[in-house]
Coordinates of C-alpha atoms and ligand atoms in Angstrom, one line a residue:
M13 CA -24.6 -108.3 -32.0
R14 CA -23.4 -111.2 -30.1
R15 CA -24.6 -111.0 -26.3
R16 CA -21.6 -112.1 -24.2
R17 CA -22.4 -114.6 -21.5
A18 CA -21.6 -113.6 -17.7
P19 CA -18.6 -115.5 -16.2
S20 CA -19.7 -118.3 -14.0
S21 CA -18.8 -118.3 -10.2
Q22 CA -16.3 -121.3 -11.0
A23 CA -14.7 -118.4 -13.4
L24 CA -15.0 -115.5 -10.9
A25 CA -13.2 -118.1 -8.1
C26 CA -9.9 -118.1 -10.2
Y27 CA -9.4 -114.6 -8.9
Y28 CA -8.9 -116.2 -5.4
P29 CA -6.2 -119.3 -6.2
D30 CA -5.4 -121.0 -3.0
V31 CA -3.0 -119.1 -0.7
P32 CA 0.0 -120.8 -0.4
S33 CA 1.5 -120.9 3.4
R34 CA -2.1 -120.3 4.6
G35 CA -2.1 -118.1 8.0
K36 CA -5.1 -118.4 10.3
F37 CA -8.1 -116.3 9.7
I38 CA -10.1 -115.5 12.8
T39 CA -13.5 -113.6 12.9
F40 CA -15.2 -111.7 15.6
E41 CA -19.2 -111.7 15.6
G42 CA -21.9 -110.5 17.8
L43 CA -24.6 -107.5 18.3
D44 CA -23.5 -103.9 18.0
G45 CA -22.0 -103.5 21.8
S46 CA -21.4 -107.0 22.4
G47 CA -17.6 -106.3 23.1
K48 CA -16.2 -107.7 19.9
S49 CA -13.6 -104.7 19.5
T50 CA -12.5 -105.0 23.0
Q51 CA -12.0 -108.7 22.6
L52 CA -10.0 -108.7 19.6
N53 CA -7.4 -106.1 20.8
K54 CA -7.0 -108.2 23.8
L55 CA -6.0 -111.4 21.8
A56 CA -4.2 -109.4 19.3
R57 CA -2.0 -108.2 22.2
S58 CA -1.8 -111.8 23.9
L59 CA -0.9 -113.3 20.5
R60 CA 1.8 -110.7 19.7
A61 CA 3.4 -111.3 23.3
R62 CA 4.0 -114.6 22.3
G63 CA 5.5 -113.9 18.9
V64 CA 2.5 -114.5 16.3
P65 CA 2.4 -112.2 13.3
V66 CA -0.8 -110.6 13.7
T67 CA -3.1 -108.2 11.3
V68 CA -5.9 -106.6 12.9
T69 CA -8.7 -105.3 10.7
R70 CA -12.4 -104.8 10.4
E71 CA -15.7 -104.8 8.0
P72 CA -17.2 -102.6 6.7
G73 CA -14.0 -101.0 5.8
G74 CA -10.6 -102.1 6.5
T75 CA -9.1 -100.3 3.3
T76 CA -9.1 -97.0 1.9
T77 CA -11.8 -97.5 -0.4
G78 CA -13.5 -99.9 2.4
E79 CA -13.3 -97.4 5.2
K80 CA -15.2 -94.6 2.4
I81 CA -18.0 -97.3 1.8
R82 CA -18.2 -97.8 5.9
E83 CA -18.6 -93.9 5.9
V84 CA -22.0 -94.1 3.9
L85 CA -22.9 -97.5 5.5
L86 CA -22.9 -96.3 8.8
H87 CA -23.3 -92.4 8.9
S88 CA -26.7 -91.8 10.4
A89 CA -27.5 -89.0 7.5
T90 CA -27.5 -91.9 4.8
S91 CA -31.2 -92.1 4.4
G92 CA -33.0 -94.3 2.1
L93 CA -31.0 -97.0 1.4
S94 CA -32.4 -100.0 -0.2
S95 CA -31.7 -103.2 1.6
L96 CA -30.0 -104.8 -1.6
T97 CA -28.0 -101.6 -2.1
E98 CA -26.9 -102.2 1.5
L99 CA -26.1 -105.7 0.7
A100 CA -24.0 -104.8 -2.3
L101 CA -22.0 -101.9 -0.6
M102 CA -21.2 -104.7 2.3
F103 CA -19.9 -107.0 -0.2
A104 CA -18.2 -104.3 -2.3
S105 CA -16.2 -103.5 1.0
R106 CA -15.4 -107.2 1.8
A107 CA -14.4 -107.9 -2.3
Q108 CA -11.7 -105.1 -1.8
H109 CA -10.6 -106.0 1.6
I110 CA -10.4 -109.7 1.1
Q111 CA -7.7 -109.0 -2.4
E112 CA -6.0 -106.0 -0.4
I113 CA -5.6 -107.0 3.0
I114 CA -6.7 -110.3 4.2
L115 CA -5.1 -112.8 1.4
P116 CA -1.7 -110.9 1.4
A117 CA -2.0 -111.3 5.2
L118 CA -2.8 -115.2 4.9
A119 CA 0.1 -115.7 2.3
E120 CA 2.5 -114.4 4.6
G121 CA 1.5 -116.7 7.2
R122 CA 0.0 -114.1 9.4
V123 CA -3.2 -114.3 11.9
V124 CA -5.8 -112.1 10.4
L125 CA -8.1 -110.7 13.3
C126 CA -11.0 -109.2 11.5
D127 CA -13.8 -107.3 13.5
R128 CA -17.0 -109.2 11.5
F129 CA -17.1 -110.8 8.1
T130 CA -19.6 -112.4 6.3
D131 CA -21.8 -113.9 9.0
S132 CA -22.5 -110.1 9.6
T133 CA -24.2 -109.8 6.5
E134 CA -26.1 -113.0 6.6
A135 CA -27.4 -112.1 10.4
Y136 CA -28.0 -108.3 9.9
Q137 CA -29.1 -108.2 5.6
G138 CA -30.2 -111.6 5.7
G139 CA -32.1 -111.8 9.0
G140 CA -32.3 -108.0 10.3
R141 CA -33.1 -107.0 6.7
K142 CA -35.4 -110.0 5.7
L143 CA -33.3 -110.7 2.6
G144 CA -32.6 -114.1 3.5
S145 CA -29.3 -116.4 3.6
K146 CA -29.3 -117.8 0.2
I147 CA -28.7 -114.3 -1.5
V148 CA -26.0 -113.6 1.0
L149 CA -24.1 -117.1 0.4
E150 CA -24.5 -116.8 -3.2
M151 CA -22.9 -113.7 -3.6
H152 CA -20.0 -114.8 -1.0
K153 CA -19.3 -117.4 -3.3
I154 CA -19.0 -115.4 -6.5
L155 CA -17.6 -112.1 -4.6
C156 CA -15.3 -114.1 -2.0
G157 CA -14.3 -117.0 -3.6
N158 CA -16.4 -118.4 -0.7
L159 CA -13.3 -117.7 1.9
Q160 CA -14.1 -119.3 5.1
P161 CA -12.5 -118.0 8.4
D162 CA -10.5 -120.8 10.3
L163 CA -12.5 -119.8 13.5
T164 CA -15.1 -117.4 14.1
I165 CA -15.8 -115.9 17.7
L166 CA -19.4 -115.3 18.6
L167 CA -19.8 -113.1 21.6
D168 CA -23.3 -113.8 23.0
N169 CA -24.9 -111.0 25.5
E170 CA -28.1 -109.9 26.5
L171 CA -29.7 -107.9 23.3
G172 CA -30.8 -104.9 25.6
F173 CA -27.6 -104.9 27.6
S174 CA -25.6 -104.8 24.0
L175 CA -27.7 -102.2 22.0
D176 CA -27.6 -99.9 25.2
R177 CA -24.1 -100.0 25.4
A178 CA -23.7 -99.4 21.5
R179 CA -25.9 -96.4 21.4
R180 CA -24.1 -95.1 24.4
R181 CA -20.7 -95.3 23.2
N182 CA -22.0 -93.9 19.3
Q183 CA -23.8 -91.1 20.5
K184 CA -21.0 -89.9 23.0
S185 CA -18.4 -90.3 19.9
S186 CA -20.7 -88.5 17.4
R187 CA -21.3 -85.6 19.8
S188 CA -17.5 -85.1 20.9
G189 CA -17.1 -83.3 17.5
K190 CA -13.2 -84.9 17.6
P191 CA -12.2 -85.7 13.7
N192 CA -11.3 -89.3 14.9
E193 CA -14.8 -89.8 16.4
K194 CA -17.3 -90.2 13.6
D195 CA -21.3 -90.5 13.7
E196 CA -21.7 -94.3 13.1
N197 CA -25.2 -94.6 14.3
R198 CA -27.2 -95.8 11.4
F199 CA -27.6 -99.1 12.5
E200 CA -28.1 -98.4 16.2
Q201 CA -31.4 -96.7 15.0
E202 CA -32.9 -100.0 13.8
S203 CA -35.5 -101.4 16.2
R204 CA -35.3 -104.1 19.0
A205 CA -37.3 -106.6 16.4
F206 CA -34.5 -105.9 14.0
F207 CA -31.7 -106.9 16.5
G208 CA -33.6 -109.9 17.6
R209 CA -33.8 -110.9 14.1
V210 CA -30.0 -110.4 14.0
R211 CA -29.5 -112.7 17.0
H212 CA -31.5 -115.2 15.6
G213 CA -29.6 -115.2 12.3
Y214 CA -26.5 -115.5 14.3
M215 CA -27.9 -118.4 16.1
T216 CA -28.9 -120.1 13.1
I217 CA -25.3 -119.7 11.7
A218 CA -23.7 -121.0 15.0
Q219 CA -25.9 -124.3 14.7
R220 CA -25.4 -124.9 11.2
E221 CA -21.5 -124.3 11.2
S222 CA -20.8 -125.5 14.8
Q223 CA -17.1 -126.6 13.9
R224 CA -16.1 -123.2 12.6
V225 CA -18.4 -120.8 14.8
Q226 CA -17.7 -120.9 18.7
T227 CA -20.4 -119.0 21.1
V228 CA -18.5 -117.2 23.9
N229 CA -20.5 -116.0 26.7
A230 CA -19.9 -112.3 27.0
R231 CA -21.6 -111.8 30.3
G232 CA -18.4 -111.9 32.2
T233 CA -15.9 -109.4 33.0
P234 CA -13.7 -108.4 29.8
N235 CA -11.0 -110.6 31.3
Q236 CA -13.2 -113.9 31.9
T237 CA -14.7 -113.6 28.3
H238 CA -10.8 -112.8 27.3
A239 CA -9.4 -116.2 28.8
A240 CA -12.4 -118.1 27.0
I241 CA -11.3 -116.8 23.7
M242 CA -7.5 -117.7 24.6
E243 CA -8.5 -121.5 25.0
L244 CA -10.3 -121.8 21.7
V245 CA -7.3 -119.7 20.1
K246 CA -4.7 -121.9 21.5
K247 CA -6.3 -124.9 20.2
K248 CA -6.7 -123.7 16.9
L249 CA -3.5 -122.3 16.6
K250 CA -1.8 -125.1 18.3
I251 CA 0.3 -122.5 20.6
Ligands
TYD304 P1 -19.2 -102.3 13.9 O1 -18.2 -101.1 13.9 O2 -18.3 -103.6 14.3 O3 -20.2 -102.0 15.0 P2 -19.8 -102.0 16.9 O4 -18.7 -101.8 17.3 O5 -21.6 -101.1 17.5 O6 -20.3 -103.6 16.8 O7 -20.2 -102.3 13.0 C1 -20.8 -101.7 12.3 C2 -22.3 -102.0 11.9 O8 -22.4 -102.4 10.7 C3 -23.1 -102.8 13.1 O9 -24.2 -102.0 13.1 C4 -23.3 -104.1 11.8 C5 -23.3 -103.4 10.5 N1 -22.9 -104.6 9.6 C6 -24.0 -105.2 8.6 O10 -25.0 -104.7 8.8 N2 -23.3 -106.4 7.7 C7 -22.4 -106.3 7.6 O11 -22.1 -107.2 6.6 C8 -21.3 -106.0 8.4 C9 -19.9 -106.0 8.2 C10 -21.6 -105.0 9.4

């Protein structure tokens, strides 16, 4: 029997043809509890008030299938997940998200604001789980057509401050018992050393891709951070 050859990454890239009339793709990155979601929502409100069409989404998740994968990845009852399985699930969620949400929105000329993208995988699975950057960047080429954000906002805060905030928030929501407040504690249970590697991973990405990744000091008030982000976004969107 003749063995079929696996398709090359170039062949797979044809699943992601160039998107006509591309909108802008802006991602938010940072440690758990760095204030990404607050800032992303503030930015969405400001842009909408200026009449800019905005799609807000997140990873892992963003689609019906992706949200199911998110639950497996983040629920503290998920145990024994290998680092490679975790990596594959992050990309499974992302591949679906790109096809179903991100590319169609960009094709309509919308601004897509995404809470985490492949930089998270490089920082958490590549750095935190010690899988390295190479495998993450290769998978990104193959499964995501190497789609790059136009701008990435990396929120930088003290490690201890971010983690305490994330842990408090997630313990509160998992205790509340409300159906829309889920247990998403699996990563918060990791050690400080793990998050130290994640932070180092982010710093390395920011140095390597200094055009795309803009580090924003998130130690001030939410309004101060928002003002800094608005400046960057106005430049990028020319508004
Ligand atoms: P998120 O909901 O953004 O958490 P938080 O609001 O606490 O910042 O992200 C969920 C978790 O998933 C977070 O701990 C980081 C982790 N994650 C990865 O490890 N790899 C990835 O590729 C992504 C997208 C998230």
